[in-house]
PDB file of C-alpha atoms and ligand atoms in Angstrom:
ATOM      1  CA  UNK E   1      83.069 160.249 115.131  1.00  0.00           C
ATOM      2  CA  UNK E   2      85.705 162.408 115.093  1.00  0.00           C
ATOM      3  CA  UNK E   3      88.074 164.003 112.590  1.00  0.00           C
ATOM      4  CA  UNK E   4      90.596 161.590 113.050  1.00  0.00           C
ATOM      5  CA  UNK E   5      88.634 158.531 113.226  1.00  0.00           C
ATOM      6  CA  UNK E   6      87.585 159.827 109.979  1.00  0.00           C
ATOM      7  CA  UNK E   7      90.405 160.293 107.938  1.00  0.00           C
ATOM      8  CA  UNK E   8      91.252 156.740 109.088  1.00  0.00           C
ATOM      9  CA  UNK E   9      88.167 155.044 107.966  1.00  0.00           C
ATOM     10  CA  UNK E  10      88.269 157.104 104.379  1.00  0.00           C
ATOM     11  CA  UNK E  11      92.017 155.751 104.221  1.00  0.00           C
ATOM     12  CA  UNK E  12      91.018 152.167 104.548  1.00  0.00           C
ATOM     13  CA  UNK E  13      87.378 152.614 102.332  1.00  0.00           C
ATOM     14  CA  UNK E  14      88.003 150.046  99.851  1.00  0.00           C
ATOM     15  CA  UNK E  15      84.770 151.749  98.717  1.00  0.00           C
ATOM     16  CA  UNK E  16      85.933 155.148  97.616  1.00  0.00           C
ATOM     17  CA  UNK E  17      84.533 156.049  94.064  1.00  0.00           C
ATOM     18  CA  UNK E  18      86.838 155.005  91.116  1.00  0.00           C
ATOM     19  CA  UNK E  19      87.696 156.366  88.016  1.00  0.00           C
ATOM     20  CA  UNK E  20      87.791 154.284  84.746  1.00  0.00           C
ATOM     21  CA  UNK E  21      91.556 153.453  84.469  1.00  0.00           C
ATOM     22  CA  UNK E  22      91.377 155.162  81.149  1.00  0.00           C
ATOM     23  CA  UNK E  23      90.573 158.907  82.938  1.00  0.00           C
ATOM     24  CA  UNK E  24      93.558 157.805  85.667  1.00  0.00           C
ATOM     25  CA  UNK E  25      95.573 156.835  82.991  1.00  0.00           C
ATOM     26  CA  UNK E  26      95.020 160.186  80.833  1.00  0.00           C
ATOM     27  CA  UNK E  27      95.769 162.085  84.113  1.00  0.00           C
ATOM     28  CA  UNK E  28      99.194 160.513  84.651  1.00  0.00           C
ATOM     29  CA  UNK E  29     100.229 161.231  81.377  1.00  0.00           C
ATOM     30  CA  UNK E  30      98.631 164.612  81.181  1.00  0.00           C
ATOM     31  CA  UNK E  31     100.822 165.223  84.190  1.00  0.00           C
ATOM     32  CA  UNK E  32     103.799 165.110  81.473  1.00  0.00           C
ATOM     33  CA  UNK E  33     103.107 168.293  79.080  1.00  0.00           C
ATOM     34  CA  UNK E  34     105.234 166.639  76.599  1.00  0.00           C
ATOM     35  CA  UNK E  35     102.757 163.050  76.253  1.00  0.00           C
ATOM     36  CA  UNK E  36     101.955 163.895  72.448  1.00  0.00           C
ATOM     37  CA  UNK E  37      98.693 164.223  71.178  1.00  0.00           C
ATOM     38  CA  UNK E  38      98.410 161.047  69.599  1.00  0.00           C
ATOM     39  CA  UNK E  39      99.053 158.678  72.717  1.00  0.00           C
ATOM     40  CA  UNK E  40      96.129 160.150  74.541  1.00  0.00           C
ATOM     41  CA  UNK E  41      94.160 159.532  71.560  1.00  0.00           C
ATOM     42  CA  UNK E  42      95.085 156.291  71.101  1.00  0.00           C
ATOM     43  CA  UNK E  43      94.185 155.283  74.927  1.00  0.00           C
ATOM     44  CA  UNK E  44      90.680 157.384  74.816  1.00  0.00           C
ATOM     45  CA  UNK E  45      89.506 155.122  71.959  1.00  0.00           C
ATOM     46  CA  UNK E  46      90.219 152.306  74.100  1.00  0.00           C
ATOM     47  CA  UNK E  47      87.159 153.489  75.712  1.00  0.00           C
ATOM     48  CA  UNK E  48      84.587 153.747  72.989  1.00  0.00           C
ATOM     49  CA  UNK E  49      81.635 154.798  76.069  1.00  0.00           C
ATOM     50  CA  UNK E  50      84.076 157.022  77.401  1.00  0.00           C
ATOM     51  CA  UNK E  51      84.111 158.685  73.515  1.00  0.00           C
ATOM     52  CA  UNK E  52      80.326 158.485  73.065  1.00  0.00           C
ATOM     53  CA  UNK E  53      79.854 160.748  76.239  1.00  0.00           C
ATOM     54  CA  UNK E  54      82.940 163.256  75.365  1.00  0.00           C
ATOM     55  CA  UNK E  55      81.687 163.634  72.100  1.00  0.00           C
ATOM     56  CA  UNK E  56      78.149 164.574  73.376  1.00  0.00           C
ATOM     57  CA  UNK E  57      79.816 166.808  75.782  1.00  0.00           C
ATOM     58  CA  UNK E  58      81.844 169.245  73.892  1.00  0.00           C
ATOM     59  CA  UNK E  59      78.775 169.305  70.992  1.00  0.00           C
ATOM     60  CA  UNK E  60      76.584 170.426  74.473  1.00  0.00           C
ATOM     61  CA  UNK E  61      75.719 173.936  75.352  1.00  0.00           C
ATOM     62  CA  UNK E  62      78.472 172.697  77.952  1.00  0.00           C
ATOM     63  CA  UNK E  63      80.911 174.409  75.866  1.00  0.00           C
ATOM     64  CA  UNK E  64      79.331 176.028  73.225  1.00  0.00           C
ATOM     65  CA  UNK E  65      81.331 175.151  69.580  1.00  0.00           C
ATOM     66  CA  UNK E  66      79.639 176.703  66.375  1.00  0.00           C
ATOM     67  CA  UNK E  67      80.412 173.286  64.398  1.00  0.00           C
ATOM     68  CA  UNK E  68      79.814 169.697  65.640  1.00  0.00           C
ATOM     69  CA  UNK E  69      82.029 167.685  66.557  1.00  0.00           C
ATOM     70  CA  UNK E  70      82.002 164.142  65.284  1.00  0.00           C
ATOM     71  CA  UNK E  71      85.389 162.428  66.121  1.00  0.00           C
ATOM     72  CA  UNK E  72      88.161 162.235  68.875  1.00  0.00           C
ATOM     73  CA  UNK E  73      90.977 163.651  66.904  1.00  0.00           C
ATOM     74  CA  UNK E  74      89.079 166.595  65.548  1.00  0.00           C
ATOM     75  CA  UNK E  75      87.924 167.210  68.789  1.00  0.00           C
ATOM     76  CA  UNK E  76      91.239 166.834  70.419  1.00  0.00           C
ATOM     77  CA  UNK E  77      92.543 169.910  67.627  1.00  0.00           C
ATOM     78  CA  UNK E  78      89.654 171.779  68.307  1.00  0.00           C
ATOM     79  CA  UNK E  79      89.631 172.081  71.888  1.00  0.00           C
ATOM     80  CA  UNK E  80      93.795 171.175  72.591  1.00  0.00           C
ATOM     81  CA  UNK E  81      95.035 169.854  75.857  1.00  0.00           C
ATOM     82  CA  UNK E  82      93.255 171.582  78.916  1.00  0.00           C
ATOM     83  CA  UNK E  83      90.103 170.798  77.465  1.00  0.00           C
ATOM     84  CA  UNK E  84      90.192 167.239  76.781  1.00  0.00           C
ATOM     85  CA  UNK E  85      91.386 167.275  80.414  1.00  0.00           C
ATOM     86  CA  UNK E  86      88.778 168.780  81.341  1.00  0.00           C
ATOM     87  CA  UNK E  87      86.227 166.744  79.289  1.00  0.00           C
ATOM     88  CA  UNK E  88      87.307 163.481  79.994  1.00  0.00           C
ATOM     89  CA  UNK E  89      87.445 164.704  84.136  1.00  0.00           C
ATOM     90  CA  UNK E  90      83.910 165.708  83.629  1.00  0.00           C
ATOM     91  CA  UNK E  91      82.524 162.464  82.057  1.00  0.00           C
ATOM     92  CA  UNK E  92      84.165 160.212  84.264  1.00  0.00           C
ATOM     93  CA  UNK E  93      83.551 162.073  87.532  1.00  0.00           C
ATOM     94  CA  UNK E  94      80.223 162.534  86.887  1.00  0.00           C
ATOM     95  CA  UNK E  95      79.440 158.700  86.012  1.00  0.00           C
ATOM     96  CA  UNK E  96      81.971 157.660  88.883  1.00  0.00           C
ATOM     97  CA  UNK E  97      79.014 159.552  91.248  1.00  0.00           C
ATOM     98  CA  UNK E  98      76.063 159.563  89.437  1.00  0.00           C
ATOM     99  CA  UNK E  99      75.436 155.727  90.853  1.00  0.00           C
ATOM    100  CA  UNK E 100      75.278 156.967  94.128  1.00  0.00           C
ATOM    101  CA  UNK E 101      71.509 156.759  95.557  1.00  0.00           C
ATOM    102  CA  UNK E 102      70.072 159.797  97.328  1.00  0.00           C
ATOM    103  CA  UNK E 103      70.761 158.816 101.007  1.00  0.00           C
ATOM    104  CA  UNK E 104      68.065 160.305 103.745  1.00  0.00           C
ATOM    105  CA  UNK E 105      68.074 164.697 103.251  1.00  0.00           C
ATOM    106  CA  UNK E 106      70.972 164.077 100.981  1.00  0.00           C
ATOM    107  CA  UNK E 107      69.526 164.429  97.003  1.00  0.00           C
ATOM    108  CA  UNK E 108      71.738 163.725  94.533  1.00  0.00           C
ATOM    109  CA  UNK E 109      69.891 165.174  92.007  1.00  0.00           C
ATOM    110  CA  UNK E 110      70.339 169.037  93.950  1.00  0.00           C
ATOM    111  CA  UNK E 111      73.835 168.359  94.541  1.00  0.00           C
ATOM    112  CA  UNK E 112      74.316 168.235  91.009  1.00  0.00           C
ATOM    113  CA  UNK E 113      72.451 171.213  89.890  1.00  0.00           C
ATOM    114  CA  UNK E 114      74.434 172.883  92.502  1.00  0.00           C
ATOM    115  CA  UNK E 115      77.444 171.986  90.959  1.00  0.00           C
ATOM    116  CA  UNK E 116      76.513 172.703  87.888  1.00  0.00           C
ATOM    117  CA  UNK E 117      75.513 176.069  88.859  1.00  0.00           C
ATOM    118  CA  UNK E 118      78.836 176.520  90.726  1.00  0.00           C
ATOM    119  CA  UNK E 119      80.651 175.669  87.097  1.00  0.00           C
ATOM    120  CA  UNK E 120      77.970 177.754  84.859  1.00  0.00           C
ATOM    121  CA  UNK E 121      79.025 180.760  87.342  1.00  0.00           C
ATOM    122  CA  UNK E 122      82.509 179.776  87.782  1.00  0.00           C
ATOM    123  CA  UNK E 123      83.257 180.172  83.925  1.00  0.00           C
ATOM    124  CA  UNK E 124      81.301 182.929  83.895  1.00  0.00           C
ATOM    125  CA  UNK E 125      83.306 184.615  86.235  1.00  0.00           C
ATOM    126  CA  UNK E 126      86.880 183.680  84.896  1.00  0.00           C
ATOM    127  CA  UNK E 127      85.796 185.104  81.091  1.00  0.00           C
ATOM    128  CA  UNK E 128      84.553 188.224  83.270  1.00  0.00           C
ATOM    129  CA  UNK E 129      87.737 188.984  85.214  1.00  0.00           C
ATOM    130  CA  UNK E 130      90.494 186.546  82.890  1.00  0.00           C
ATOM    131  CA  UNK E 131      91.594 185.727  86.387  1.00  0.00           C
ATOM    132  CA  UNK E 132      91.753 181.679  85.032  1.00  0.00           C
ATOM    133  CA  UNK E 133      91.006 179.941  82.447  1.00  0.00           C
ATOM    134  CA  UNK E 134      87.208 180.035  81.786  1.00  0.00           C
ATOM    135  CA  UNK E 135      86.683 175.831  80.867  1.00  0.00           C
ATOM    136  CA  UNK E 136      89.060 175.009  83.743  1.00  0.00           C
ATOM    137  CA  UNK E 137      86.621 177.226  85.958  1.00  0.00           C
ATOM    138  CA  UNK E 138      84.100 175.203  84.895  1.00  0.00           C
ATOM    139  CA  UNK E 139      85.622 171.705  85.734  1.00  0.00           C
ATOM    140  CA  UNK E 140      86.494 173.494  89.820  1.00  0.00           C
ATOM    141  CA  UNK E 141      82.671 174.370  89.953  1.00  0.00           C
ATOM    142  CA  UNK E 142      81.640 171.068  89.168  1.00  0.00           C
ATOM    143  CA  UNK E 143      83.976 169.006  91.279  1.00  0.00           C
ATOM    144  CA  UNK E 144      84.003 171.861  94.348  1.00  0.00           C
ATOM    145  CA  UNK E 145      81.989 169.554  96.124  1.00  0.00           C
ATOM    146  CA  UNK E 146      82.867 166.391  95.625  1.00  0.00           C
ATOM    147  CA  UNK E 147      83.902 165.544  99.498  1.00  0.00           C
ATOM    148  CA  UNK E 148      80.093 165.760 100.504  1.00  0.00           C
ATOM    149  CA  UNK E 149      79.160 162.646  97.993  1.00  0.00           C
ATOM    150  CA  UNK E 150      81.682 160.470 100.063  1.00  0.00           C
ATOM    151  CA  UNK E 151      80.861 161.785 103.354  1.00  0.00           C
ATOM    152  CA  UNK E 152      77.225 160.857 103.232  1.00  0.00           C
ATOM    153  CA  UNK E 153      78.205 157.551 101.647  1.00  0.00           C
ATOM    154  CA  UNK E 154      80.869 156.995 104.079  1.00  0.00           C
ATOM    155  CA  UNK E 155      79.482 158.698 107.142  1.00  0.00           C
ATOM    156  CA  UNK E 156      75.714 159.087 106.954  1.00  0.00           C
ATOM    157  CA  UNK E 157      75.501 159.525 110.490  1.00  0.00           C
ATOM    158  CA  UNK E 158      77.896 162.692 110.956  1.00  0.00           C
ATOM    159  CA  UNK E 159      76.302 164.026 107.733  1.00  0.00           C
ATOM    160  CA  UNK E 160      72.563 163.624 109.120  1.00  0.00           C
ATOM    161  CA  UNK E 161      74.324 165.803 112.511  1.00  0.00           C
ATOM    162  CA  UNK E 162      75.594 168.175 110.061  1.00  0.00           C
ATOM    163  CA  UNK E 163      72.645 169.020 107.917  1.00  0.00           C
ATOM    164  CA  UNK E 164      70.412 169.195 111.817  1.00  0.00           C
ATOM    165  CA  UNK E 165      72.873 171.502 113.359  1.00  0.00           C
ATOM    166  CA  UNK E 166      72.945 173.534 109.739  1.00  0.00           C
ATOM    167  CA  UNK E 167      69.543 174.018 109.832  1.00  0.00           C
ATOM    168  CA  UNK E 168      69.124 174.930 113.583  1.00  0.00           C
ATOM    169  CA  UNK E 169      71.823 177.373 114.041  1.00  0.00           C
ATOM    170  CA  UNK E 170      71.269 178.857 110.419  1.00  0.00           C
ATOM    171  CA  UNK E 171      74.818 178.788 109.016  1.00  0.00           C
ATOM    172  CA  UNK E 172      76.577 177.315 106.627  1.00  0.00           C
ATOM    173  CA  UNK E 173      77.899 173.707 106.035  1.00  0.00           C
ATOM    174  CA  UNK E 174      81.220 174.441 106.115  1.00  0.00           C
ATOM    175  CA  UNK E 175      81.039 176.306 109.051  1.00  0.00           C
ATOM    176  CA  UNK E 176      78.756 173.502 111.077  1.00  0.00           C
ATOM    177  CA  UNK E 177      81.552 171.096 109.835  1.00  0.00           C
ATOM    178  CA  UNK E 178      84.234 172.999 111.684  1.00  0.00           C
ATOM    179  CA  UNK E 179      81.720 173.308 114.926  1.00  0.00           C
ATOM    180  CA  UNK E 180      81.431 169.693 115.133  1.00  0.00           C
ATOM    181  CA  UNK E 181      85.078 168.930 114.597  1.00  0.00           C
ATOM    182  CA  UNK E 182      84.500 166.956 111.583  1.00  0.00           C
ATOM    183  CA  UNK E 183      86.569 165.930 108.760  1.00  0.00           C
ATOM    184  CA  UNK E 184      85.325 168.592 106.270  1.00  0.00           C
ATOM    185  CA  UNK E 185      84.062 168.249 103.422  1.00  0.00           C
ATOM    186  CA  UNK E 186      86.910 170.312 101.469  1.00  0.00           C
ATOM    187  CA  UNK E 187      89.146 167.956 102.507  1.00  0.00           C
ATOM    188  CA  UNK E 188      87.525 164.635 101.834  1.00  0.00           C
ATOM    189  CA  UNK E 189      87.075 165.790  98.348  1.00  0.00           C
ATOM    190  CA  UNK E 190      90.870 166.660  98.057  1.00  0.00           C
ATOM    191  CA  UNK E 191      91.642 163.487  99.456  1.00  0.00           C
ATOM    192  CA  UNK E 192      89.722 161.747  96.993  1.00  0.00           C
ATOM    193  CA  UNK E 193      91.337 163.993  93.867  1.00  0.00           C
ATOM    194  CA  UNK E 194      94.476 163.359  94.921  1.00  0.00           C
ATOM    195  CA  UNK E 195      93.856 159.656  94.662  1.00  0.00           C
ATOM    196  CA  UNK E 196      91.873 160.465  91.187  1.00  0.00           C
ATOM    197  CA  UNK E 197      95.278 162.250  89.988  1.00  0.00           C
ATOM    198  CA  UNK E 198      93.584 164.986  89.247  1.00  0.00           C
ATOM    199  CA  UNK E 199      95.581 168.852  87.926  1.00  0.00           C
ATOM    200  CA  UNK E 200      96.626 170.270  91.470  1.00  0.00           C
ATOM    201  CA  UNK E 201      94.372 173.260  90.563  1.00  0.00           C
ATOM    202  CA  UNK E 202      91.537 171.077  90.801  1.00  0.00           C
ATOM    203  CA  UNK E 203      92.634 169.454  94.163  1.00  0.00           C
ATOM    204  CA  UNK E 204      93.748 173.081  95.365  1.00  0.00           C
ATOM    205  CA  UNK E 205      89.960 174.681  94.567  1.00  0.00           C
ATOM    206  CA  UNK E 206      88.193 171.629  96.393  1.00  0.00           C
ATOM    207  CA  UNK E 207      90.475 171.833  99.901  1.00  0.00           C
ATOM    208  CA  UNK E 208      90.164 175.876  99.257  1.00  0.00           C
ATOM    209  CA  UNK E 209      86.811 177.161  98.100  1.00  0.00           C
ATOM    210  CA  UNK E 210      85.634 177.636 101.275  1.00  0.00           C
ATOM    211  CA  UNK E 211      88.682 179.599 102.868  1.00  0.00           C
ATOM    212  CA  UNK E 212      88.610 183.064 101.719  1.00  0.00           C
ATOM    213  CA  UNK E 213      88.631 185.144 104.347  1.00  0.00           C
ATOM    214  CA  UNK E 214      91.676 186.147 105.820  1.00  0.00           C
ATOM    215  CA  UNK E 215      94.201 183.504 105.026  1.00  0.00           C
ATOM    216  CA  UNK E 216      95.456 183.752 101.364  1.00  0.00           C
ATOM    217  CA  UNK E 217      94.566 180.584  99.523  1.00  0.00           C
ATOM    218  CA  UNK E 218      97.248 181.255  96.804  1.00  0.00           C
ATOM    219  CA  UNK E 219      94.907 179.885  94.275  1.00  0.00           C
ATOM    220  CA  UNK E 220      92.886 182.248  92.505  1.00  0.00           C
ATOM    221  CA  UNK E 221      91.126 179.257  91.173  1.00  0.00           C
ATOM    222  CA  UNK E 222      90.150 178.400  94.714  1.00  0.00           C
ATOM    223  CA  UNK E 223      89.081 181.825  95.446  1.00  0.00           C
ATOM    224  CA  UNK E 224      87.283 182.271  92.027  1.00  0.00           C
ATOM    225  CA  UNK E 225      84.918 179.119  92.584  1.00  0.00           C
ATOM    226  CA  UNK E 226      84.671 179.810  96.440  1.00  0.00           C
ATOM    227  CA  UNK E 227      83.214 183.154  95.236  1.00  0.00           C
ATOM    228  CA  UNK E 228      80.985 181.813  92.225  1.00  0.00           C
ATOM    229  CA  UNK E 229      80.349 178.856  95.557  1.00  0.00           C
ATOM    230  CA  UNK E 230      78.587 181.962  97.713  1.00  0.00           C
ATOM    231  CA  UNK E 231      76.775 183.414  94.620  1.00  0.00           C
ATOM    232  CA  UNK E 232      74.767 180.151  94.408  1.00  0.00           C
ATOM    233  CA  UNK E 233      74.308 179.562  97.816  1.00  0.00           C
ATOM    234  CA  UNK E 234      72.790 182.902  98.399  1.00  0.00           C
ATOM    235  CA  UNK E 235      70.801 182.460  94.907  1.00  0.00           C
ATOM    236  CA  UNK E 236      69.551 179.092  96.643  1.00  0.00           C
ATOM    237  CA  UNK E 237      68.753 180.782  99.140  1.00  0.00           C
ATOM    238  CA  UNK E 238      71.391 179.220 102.139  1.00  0.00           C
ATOM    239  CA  UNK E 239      71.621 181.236 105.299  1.00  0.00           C
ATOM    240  CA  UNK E 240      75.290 181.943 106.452  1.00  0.00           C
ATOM    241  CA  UNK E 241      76.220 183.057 102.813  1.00  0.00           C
ATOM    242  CA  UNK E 242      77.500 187.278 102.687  1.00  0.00           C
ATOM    243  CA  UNK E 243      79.210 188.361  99.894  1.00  0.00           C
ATOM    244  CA  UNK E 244      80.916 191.627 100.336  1.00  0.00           C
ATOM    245  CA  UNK E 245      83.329 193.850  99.009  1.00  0.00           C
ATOM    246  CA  UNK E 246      85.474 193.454 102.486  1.00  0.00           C
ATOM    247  CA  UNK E 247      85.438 189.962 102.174  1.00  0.00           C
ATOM    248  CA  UNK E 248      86.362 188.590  98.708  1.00  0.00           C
ATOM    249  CA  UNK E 249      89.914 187.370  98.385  1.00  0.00           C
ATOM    250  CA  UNK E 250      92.695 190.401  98.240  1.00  0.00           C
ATOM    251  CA  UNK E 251      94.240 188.734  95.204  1.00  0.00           C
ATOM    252  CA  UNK E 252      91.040 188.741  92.921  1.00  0.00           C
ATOM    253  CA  UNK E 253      89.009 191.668  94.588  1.00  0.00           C
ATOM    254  CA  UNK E 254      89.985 194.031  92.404  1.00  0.00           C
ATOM    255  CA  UNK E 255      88.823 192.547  89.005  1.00  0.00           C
ATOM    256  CA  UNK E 256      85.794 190.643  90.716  1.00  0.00           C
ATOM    257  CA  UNK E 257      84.299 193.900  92.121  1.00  0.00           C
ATOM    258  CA  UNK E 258      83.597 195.132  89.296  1.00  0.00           C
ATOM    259  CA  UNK E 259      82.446 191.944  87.332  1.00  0.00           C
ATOM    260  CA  UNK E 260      79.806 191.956  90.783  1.00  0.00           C
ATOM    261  CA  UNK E 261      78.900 195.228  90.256  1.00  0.00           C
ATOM    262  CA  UNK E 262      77.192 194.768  86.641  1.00  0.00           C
ATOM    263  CA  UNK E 263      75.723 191.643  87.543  1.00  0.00           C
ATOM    264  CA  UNK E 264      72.052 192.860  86.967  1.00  0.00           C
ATOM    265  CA  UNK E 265      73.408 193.014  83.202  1.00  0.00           C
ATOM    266  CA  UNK E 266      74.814 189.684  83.131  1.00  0.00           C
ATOM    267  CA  UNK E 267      72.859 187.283  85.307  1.00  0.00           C
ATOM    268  CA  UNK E 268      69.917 186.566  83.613  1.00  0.00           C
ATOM    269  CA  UNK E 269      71.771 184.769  81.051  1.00  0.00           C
ATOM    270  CA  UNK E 270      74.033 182.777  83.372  1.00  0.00           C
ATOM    271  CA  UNK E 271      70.648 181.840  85.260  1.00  0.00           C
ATOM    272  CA  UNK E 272      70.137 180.152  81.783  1.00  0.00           C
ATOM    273  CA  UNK E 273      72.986 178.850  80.993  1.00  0.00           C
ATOM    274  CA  UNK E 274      72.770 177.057  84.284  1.00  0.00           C
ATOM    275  CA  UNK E 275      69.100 175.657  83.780  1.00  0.00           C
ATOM    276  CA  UNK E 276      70.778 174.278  80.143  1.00  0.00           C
ATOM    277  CA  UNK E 277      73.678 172.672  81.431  1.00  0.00           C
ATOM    278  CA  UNK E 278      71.320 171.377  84.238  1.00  0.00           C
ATOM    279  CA  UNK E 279      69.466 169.935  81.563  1.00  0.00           C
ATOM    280  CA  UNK E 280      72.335 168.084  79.491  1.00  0.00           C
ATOM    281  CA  UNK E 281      72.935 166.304  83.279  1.00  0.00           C
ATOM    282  CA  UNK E 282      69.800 165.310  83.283  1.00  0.00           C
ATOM    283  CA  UNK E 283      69.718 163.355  80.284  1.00  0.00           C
ATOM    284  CA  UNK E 284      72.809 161.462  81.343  1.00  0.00           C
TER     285      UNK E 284
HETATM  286 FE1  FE2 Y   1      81.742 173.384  99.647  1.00  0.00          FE
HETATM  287 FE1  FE2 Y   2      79.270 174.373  97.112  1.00  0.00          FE
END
């Protein structure tokens, strides 16, 4: 199947994840900066469940508050705008593809802690260099991926070719993707965000993580998480993964270099801040 005989099939897929209408609706209106406060509290607790979870979120080592967190509207004047965003895109995305069974190599349950490490590192990264906001970071890592859970959903058949051809030629996803002339992954996912109304930084970091070299991205979000993307993989251990001073993004090189450079000092702890949030996931 090829690219466009993809994008055709995902345009009529009646069976694209949803979001609850609550998390579409809070994304319309958070695409008006001057929605007040109260309105997007008042539609959250339309969604008790969706509370429940946001609540145990933001009182997770997720985001690390010194005092708990017990209702909405305290929550919503701790944390302000962005973060709520963020929250409520993190709850819903992750129960909008949680359902999804493993399907043949595909497991779930590693796409997620790869995600999850993608965010821990992410937001580690952005408090390193300030290049973006840290939580927002966080949010990118975890839905950088996204595209993959609806391609082996949608096309099991072109993702069983891609994961063969990975492993035999020893490079990366991405890159197999691109040899086969398939609809990648990075664009599935934006496809899918777009639809989601999701913050165009979001949508810009899943279409761009993987294209740093050479072309400018014009996101540093996008080339932030596609370097925090090639951390993990080489941490999992993925051939086709180099990350090198001549290679990161021009915009954020500077900055990132030297975050990179005193990694021995700082990894440890991001390796467990990445097994905690792993955990919280778990629990569901
Ligand atoms: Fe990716
Ligand atoms: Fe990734």
């Amino acid at each position: 199947m090829n690219r466009q005989q993809m994008i055709k099939k995902v345009e009529s897929l009646s069976t694209l994840p949803t979001l609850p209408v609550v998390a579409m609706e809070l994304n319309r209106m958070l695409q008006d900066v001057d929605t007040p406060i109260e309105q997007l509290v008042a539609l959250l607790e339309r969604d008790q469940s969706m509370v429940l979870k946001i609540l145990r979120l933001v009182n997770s080592s997720f985001f690390g508050l010194k005092n708990r967190v017990t209702n909405l509207r305290h929550a919503v004047t701790l944390l302000g705008y962005t973060t709520l965003q963020n929250a409520v895109v993190t709850v819903s995305v992750i129960d909008a593809l949680k359902l999804k069974k493993d399907i043949g190599q595909f497991d779930i349950s590693t796409f997620w802690l790869h995600s999850i490490a993608v965010a821990v590192m992410g937001r580690h990264l952005a408090t390193r260099t300030k290049l973006v906001p840290a939580e927002e970071a966080f949010t990118a890592g975890l839905l950088h991926d996204i595209g993959k859970v609806v391609l082996v959903n949608a096309f099991p058949d072109v993702f069983i070719r891609i994961i063969e051809t990975k492993h035999a030629e020893q490079v990366t996803f991405y890159k197999t993707e691109q040899t086969l002339g398939s609809w990648p992954h990075t664009r599935i996912g934006s496809h899918l965000a777009k639809r989601w109304m999701l913050p165009d930084v979001l949508i810009e970091t899943i279409r761009d993580h993987h294209q740093r070299t050479g072309s400018a991205t014009d996101s540093p979000m996008a080339d932030l998480i596609g370097v925090a993307d090639c951390l993990v993989n080489i941490m999992e251990g993925n051939p086709g993964y180099r990350l090198e001073g001549g290679n990161l993004p021009p915009a954020i090189k500077d900055r990132m270099v030297v975050v990179l450079k005193d990694s021995a000092s700082w990894f440890p702890a991001v390796k467990t801040e990445m097994v905690n949030a792993g955990n919280f996931l778990k629990q569901g």
